[in-house]
JSON list of C-alpha atoms in Angstrom, two decimals:
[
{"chain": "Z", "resi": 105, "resn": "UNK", "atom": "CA", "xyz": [96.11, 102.20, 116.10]},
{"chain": "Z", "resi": 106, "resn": "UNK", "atom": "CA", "xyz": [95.47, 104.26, 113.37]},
{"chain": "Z", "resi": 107, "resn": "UNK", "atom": "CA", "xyz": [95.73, 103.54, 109.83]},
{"chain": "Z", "resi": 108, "resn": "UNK", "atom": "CA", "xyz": [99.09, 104.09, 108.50]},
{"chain": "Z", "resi": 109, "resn": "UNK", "atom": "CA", "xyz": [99.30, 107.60, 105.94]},
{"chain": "Z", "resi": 110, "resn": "UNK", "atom": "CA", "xyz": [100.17, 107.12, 101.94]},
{"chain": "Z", "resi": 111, "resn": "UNK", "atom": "CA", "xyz": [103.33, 109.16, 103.49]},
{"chain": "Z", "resi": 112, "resn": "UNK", "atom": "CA", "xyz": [104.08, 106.33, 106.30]},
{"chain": "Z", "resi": 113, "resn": "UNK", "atom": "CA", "xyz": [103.41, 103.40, 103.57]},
{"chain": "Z", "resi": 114, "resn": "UNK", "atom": "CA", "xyz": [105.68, 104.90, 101.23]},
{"chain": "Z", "resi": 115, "resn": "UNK", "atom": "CA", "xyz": [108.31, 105.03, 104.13]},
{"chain": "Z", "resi": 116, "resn": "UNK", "atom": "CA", "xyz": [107.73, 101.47, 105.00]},
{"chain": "Z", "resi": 117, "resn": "UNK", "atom": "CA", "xyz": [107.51, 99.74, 101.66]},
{"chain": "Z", "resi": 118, "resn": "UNK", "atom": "CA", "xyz": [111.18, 102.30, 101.00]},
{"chain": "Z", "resi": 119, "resn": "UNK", "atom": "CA", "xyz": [112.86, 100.58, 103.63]},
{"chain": "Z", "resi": 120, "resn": "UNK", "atom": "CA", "xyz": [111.38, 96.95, 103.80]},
{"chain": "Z", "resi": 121, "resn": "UNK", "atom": "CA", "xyz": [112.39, 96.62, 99.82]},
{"chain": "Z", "resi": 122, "resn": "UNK", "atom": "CA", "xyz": [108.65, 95.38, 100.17]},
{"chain": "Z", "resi": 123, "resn": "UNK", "atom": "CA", "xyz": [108.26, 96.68, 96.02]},
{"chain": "Z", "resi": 124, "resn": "UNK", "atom": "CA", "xyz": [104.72, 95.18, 95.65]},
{"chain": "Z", "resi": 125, "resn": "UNK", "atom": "CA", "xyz": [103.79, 97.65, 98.01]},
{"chain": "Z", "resi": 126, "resn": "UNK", "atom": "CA", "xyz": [105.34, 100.90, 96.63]},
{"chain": "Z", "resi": 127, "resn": "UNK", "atom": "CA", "xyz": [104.06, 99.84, 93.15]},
{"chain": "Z", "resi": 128, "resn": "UNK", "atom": "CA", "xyz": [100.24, 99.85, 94.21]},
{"chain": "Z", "resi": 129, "resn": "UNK", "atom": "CA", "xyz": [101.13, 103.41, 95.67]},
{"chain": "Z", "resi": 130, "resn": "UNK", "atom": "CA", "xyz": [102.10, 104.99, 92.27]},
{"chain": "Z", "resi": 131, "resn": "UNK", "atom": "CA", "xyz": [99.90, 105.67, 89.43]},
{"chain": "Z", "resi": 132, "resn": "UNK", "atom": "CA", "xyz": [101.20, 103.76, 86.51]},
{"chain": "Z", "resi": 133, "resn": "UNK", "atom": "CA", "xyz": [101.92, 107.13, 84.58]},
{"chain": "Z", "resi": 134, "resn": "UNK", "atom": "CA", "xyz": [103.64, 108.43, 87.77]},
{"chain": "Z", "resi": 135, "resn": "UNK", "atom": "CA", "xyz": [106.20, 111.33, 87.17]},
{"chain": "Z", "resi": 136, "resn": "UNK", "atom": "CA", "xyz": [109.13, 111.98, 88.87]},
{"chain": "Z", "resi": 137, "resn": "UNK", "atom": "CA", "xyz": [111.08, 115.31, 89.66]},
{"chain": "Z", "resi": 138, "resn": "UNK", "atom": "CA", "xyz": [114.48, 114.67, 91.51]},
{"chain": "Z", "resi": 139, "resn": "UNK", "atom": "CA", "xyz": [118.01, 116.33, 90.97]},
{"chain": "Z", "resi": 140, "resn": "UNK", "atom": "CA", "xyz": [118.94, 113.29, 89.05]},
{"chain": "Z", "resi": 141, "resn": "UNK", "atom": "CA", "xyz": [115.68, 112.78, 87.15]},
{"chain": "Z", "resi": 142, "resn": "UNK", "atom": "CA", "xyz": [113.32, 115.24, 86.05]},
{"chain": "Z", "resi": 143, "resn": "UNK", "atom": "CA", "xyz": [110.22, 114.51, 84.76]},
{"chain": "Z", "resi": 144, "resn": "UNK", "atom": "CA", "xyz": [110.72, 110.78, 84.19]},
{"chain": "Z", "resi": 145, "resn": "UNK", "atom": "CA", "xyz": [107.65, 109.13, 83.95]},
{"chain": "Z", "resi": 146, "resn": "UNK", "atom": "CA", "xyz": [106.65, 105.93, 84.92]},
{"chain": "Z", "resi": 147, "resn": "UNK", "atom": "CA", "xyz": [106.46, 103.44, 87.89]},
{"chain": "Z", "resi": 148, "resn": "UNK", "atom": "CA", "xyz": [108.84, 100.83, 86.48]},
{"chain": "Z", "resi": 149, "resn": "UNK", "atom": "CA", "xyz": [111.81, 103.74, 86.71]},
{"chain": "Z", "resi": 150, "resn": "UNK", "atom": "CA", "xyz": [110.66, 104.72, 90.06]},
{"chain": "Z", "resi": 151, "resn": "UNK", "atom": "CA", "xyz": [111.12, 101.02, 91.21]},
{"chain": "Z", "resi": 152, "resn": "UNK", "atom": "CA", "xyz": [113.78, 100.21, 89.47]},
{"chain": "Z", "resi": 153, "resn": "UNK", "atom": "CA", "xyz": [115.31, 103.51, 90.88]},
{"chain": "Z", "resi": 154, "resn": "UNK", "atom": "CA", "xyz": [114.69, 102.49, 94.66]},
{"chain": "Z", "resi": 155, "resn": "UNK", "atom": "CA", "xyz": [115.72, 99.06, 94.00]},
{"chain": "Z", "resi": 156, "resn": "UNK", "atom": "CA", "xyz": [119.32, 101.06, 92.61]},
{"chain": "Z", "resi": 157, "resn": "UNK", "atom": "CA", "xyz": [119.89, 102.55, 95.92]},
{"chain": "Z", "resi": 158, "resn": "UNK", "atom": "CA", "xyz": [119.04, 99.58, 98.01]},
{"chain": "Z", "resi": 159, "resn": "UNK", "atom": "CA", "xyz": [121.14, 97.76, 96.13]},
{"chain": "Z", "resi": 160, "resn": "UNK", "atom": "CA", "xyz": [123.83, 100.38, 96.31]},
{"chain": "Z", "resi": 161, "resn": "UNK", "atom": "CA", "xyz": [123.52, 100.88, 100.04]},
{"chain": "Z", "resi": 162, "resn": "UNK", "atom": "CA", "xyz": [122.98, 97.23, 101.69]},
{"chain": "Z", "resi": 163, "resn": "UNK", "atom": "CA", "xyz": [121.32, 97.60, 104.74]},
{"chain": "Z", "resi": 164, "resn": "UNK", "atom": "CA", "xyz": [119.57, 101.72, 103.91]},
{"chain": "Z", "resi": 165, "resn": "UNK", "atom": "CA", "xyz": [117.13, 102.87, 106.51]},
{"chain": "Z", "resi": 166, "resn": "UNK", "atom": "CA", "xyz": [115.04, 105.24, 105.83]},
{"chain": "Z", "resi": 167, "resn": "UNK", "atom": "CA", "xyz": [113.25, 107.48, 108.54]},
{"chain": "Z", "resi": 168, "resn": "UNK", "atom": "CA", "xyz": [109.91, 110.00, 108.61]},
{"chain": "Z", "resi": 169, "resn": "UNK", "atom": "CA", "xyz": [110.70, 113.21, 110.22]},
{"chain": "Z", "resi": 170, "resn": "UNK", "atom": "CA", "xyz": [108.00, 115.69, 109.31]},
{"chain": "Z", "resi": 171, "resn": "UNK", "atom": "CA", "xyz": [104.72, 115.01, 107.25]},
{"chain": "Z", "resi": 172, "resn": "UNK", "atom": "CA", "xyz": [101.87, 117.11, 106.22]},
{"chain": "Z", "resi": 173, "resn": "UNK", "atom": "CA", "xyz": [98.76, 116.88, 103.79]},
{"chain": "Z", "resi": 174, "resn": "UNK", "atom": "CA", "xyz": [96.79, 118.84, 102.60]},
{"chain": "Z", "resi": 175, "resn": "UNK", "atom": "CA", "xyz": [93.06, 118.72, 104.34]},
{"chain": "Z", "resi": 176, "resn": "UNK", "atom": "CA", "xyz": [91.20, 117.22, 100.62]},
{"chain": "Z", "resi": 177, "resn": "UNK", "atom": "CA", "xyz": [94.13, 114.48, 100.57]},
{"chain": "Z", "resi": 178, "resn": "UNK", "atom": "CA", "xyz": [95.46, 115.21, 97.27]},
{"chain": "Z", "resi": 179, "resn": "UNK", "atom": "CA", "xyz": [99.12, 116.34, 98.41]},
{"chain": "Z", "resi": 180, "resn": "UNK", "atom": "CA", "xyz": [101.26, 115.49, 100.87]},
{"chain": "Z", "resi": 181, "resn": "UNK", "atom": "CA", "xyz": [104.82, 116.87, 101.94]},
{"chain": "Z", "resi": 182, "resn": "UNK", "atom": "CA", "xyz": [107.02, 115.29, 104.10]},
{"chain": "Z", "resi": 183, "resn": "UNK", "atom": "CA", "xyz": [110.68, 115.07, 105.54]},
{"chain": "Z", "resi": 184, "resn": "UNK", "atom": "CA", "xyz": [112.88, 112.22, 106.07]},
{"chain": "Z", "resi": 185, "resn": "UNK", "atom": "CA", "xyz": [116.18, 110.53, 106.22]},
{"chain": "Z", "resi": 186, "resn": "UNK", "atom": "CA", "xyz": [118.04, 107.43, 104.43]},
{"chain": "Z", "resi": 187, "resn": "UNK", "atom": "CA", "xyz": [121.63, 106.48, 106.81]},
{"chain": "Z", "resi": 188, "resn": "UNK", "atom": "CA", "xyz": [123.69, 104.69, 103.80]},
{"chain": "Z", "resi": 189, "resn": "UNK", "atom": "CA", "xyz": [126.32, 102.88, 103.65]},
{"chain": "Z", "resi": 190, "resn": "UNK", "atom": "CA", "xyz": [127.77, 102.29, 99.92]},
{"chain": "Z", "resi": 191, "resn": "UNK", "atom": "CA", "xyz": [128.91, 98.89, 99.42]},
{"chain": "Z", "resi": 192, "resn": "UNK", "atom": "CA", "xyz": [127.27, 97.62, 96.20]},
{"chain": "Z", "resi": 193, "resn": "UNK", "atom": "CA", "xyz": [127.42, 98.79, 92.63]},
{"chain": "Z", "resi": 194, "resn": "UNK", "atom": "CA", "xyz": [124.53, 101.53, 91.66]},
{"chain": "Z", "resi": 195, "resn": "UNK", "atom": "CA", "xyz": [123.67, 101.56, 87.99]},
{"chain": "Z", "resi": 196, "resn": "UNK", "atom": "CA", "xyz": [126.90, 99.19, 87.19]},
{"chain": "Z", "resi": 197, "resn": "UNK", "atom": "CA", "xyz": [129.30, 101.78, 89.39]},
{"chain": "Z", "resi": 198, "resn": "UNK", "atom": "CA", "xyz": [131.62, 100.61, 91.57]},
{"chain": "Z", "resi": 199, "resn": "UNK", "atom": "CA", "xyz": [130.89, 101.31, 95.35]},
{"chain": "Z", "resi": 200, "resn": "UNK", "atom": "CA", "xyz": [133.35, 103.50, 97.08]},
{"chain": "Z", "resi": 201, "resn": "UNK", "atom": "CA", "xyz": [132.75, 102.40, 100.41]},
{"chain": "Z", "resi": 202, "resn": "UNK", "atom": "CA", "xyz": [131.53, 105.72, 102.03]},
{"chain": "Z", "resi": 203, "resn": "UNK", "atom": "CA", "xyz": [128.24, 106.25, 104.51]},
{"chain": "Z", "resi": 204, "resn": "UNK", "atom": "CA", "xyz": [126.30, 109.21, 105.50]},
{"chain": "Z", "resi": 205, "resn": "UNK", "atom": "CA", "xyz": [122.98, 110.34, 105.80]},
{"chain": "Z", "resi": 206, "resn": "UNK", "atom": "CA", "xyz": [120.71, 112.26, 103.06]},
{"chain": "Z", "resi": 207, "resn": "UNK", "atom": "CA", "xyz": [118.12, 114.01, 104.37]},
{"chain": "Z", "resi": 208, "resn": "UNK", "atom": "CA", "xyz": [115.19, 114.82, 101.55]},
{"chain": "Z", "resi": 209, "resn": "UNK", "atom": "CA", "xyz": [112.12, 116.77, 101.67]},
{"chain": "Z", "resi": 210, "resn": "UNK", "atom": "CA", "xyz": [109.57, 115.75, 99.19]},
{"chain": "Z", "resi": 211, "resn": "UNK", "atom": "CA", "xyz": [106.24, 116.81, 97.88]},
{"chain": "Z", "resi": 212, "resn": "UNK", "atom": "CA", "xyz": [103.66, 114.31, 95.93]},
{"chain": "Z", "resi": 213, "resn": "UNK", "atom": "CA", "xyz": [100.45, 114.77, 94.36]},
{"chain": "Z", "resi": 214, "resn": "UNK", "atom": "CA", "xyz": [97.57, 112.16, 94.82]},
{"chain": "Z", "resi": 215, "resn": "UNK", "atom": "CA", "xyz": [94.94, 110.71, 92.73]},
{"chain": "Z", "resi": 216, "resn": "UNK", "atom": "CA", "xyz": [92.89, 108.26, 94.02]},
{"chain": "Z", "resi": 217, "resn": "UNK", "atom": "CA", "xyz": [94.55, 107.38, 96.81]},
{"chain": "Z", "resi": 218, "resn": "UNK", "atom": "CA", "xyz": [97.62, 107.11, 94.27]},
{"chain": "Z", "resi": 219, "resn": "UNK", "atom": "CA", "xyz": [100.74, 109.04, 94.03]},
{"chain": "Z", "resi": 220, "resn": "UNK", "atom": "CA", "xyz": [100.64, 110.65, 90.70]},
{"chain": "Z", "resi": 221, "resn": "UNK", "atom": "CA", "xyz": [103.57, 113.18, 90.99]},
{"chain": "Z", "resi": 222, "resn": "UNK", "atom": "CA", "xyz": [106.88, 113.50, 93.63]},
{"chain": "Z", "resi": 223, "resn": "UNK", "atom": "CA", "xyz": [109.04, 116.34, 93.55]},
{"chain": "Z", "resi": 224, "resn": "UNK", "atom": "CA", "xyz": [112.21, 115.64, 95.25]},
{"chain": "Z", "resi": 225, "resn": "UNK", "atom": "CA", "xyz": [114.67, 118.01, 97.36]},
{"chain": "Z", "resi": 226, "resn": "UNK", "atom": "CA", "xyz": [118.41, 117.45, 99.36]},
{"chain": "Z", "resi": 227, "resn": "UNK", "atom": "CA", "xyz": [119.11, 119.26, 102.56]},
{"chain": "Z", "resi": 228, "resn": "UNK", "atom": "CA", "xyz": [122.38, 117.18, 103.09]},
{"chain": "Z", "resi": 229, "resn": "UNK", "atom": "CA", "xyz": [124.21, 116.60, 99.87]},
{"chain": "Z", "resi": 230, "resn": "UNK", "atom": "CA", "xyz": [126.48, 114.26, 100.66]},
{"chain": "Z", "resi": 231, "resn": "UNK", "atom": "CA", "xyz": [124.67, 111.17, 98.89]},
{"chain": "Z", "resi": 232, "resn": "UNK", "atom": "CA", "xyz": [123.74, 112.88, 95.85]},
{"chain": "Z", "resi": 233, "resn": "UNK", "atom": "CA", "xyz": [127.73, 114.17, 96.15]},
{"chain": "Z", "resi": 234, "resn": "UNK", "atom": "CA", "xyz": [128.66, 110.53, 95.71]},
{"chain": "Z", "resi": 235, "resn": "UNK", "atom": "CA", "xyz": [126.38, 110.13, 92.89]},
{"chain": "Z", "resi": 236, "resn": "UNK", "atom": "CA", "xyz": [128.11, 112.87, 91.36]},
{"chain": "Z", "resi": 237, "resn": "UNK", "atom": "CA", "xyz": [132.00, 112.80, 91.92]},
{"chain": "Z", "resi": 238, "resn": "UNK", "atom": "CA", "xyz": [132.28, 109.38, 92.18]},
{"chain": "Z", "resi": 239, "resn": "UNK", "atom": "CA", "xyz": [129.65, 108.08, 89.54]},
{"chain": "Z", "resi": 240, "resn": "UNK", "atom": "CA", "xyz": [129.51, 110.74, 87.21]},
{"chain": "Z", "resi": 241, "resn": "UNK", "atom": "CA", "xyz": [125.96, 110.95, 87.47]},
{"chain": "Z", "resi": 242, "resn": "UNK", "atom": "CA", "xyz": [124.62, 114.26, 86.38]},
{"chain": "Z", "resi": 243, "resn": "UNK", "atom": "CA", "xyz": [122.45, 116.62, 87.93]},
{"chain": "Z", "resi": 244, "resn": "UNK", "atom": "CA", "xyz": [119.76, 118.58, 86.44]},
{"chain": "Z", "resi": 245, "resn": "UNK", "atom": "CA", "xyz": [121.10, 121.88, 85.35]},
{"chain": "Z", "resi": 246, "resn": "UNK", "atom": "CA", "xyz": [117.70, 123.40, 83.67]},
{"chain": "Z", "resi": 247, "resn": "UNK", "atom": "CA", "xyz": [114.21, 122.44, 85.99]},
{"chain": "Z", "resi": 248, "resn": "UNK", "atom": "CA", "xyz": [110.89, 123.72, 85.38]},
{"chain": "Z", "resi": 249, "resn": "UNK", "atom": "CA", "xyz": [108.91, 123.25, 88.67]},
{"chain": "Z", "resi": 250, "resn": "UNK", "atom": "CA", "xyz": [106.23, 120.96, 87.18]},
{"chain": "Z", "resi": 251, "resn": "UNK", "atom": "CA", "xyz": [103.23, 123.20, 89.35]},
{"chain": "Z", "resi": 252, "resn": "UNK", "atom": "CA", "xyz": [101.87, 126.31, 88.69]},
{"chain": "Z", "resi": 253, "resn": "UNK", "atom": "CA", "xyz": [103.31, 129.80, 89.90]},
{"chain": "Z", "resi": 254, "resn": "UNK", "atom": "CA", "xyz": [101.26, 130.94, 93.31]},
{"chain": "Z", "resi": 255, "resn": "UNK", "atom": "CA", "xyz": [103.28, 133.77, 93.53]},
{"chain": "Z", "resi": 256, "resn": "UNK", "atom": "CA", "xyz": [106.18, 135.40, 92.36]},
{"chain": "Z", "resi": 257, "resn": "UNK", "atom": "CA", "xyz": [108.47, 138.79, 93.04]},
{"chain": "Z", "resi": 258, "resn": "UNK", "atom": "CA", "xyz": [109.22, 140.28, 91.00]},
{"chain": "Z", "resi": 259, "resn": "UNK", "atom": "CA", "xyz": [106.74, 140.27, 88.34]},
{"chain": "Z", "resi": 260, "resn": "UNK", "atom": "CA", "xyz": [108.18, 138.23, 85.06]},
{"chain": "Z", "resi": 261, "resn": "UNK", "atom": "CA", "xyz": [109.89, 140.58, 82.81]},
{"chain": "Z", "resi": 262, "resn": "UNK", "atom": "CA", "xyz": [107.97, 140.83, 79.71]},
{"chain": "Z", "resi": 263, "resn": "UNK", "atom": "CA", "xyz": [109.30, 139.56, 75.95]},
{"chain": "Z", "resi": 264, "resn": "UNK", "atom": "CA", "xyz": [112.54, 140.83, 75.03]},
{"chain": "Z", "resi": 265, "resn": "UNK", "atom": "CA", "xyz": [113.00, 142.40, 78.20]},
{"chain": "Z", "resi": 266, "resn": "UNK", "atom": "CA", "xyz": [114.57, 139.75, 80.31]},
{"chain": "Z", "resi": 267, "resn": "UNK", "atom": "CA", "xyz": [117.96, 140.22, 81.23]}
]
């Protein structure tokens, strides 16, 4: 068998709760980009973030769908699913008792056989809806995507000449 992908460790350490294992794959200085969180830095958020929703959702599986890296190994981008079931508090909120599945796409950027940076995206909304309505947790209203533009159409409007 082959060896397991950052990707498919990241998965596994996710849904095992195994969080000596997710903490060797971030940098220390890792930054995060999510619809909750943007640009917060640093693996002790990340982990105490994923340790949130585990202990929001008892029981969370999460599932690879879809992964792809780039051929030097320094980004990855992969699809996947968490089936939740809300029965425990999340950031001192009361749990409301509804399930569902989130399915995410996310992108991260590798250094040293680290991740340095993940960018995360909803196709289903319906945990991040909970998060929202019933929590009052509030979205990010203003992102910058942290990479550079490869392309973009139109062309910026120039100074004083946006609309």
């Amino acid at each position: 068998m082959s060896e397991k992908t950052i990707v498919q460790r990241y998965i596994t350490a996710l849904g095992e709760q195994d969080w000596a294992a997710l903490e060797k794959l971030y940098a220390p200085d890792v930054t995060l980009y999510a619809p909750t969180a943007w640009g917060v830095t640093g693996v002790e958020f990340l982990l105490k973030f994923c340790q949130e929703i585990h202990h929001a959702h008892p029981g969370i599986r999460a599932v690879l769908h879809d992964e792809f890296s780039s051929a030097d190994g320094t980004r990855a981008a992969f699809r996947f699913a968490l089936h939740w079931h809300n029965t425990g508090t999340y950031f001192g909120h009361e749990p409301t008792g509804e399930r569902g599945s989130s399915i995410e796409q996310h992108t991260v950027r590798i250094e040293g056989g680290r991740i340095v940076e993940q960018v995360a995206a909803v196709s289903t909304l319906s945990l991040h809806f909970l998060q929202k309505d019933a929590w009052g947790v509030p979205y990010v209203t203003d992102a910058v995507d942290p990479a550079p533009e490869i392309v973009a159409a139109p062309a910026a409007a120039e100074e004083g000449n946006r609309p």
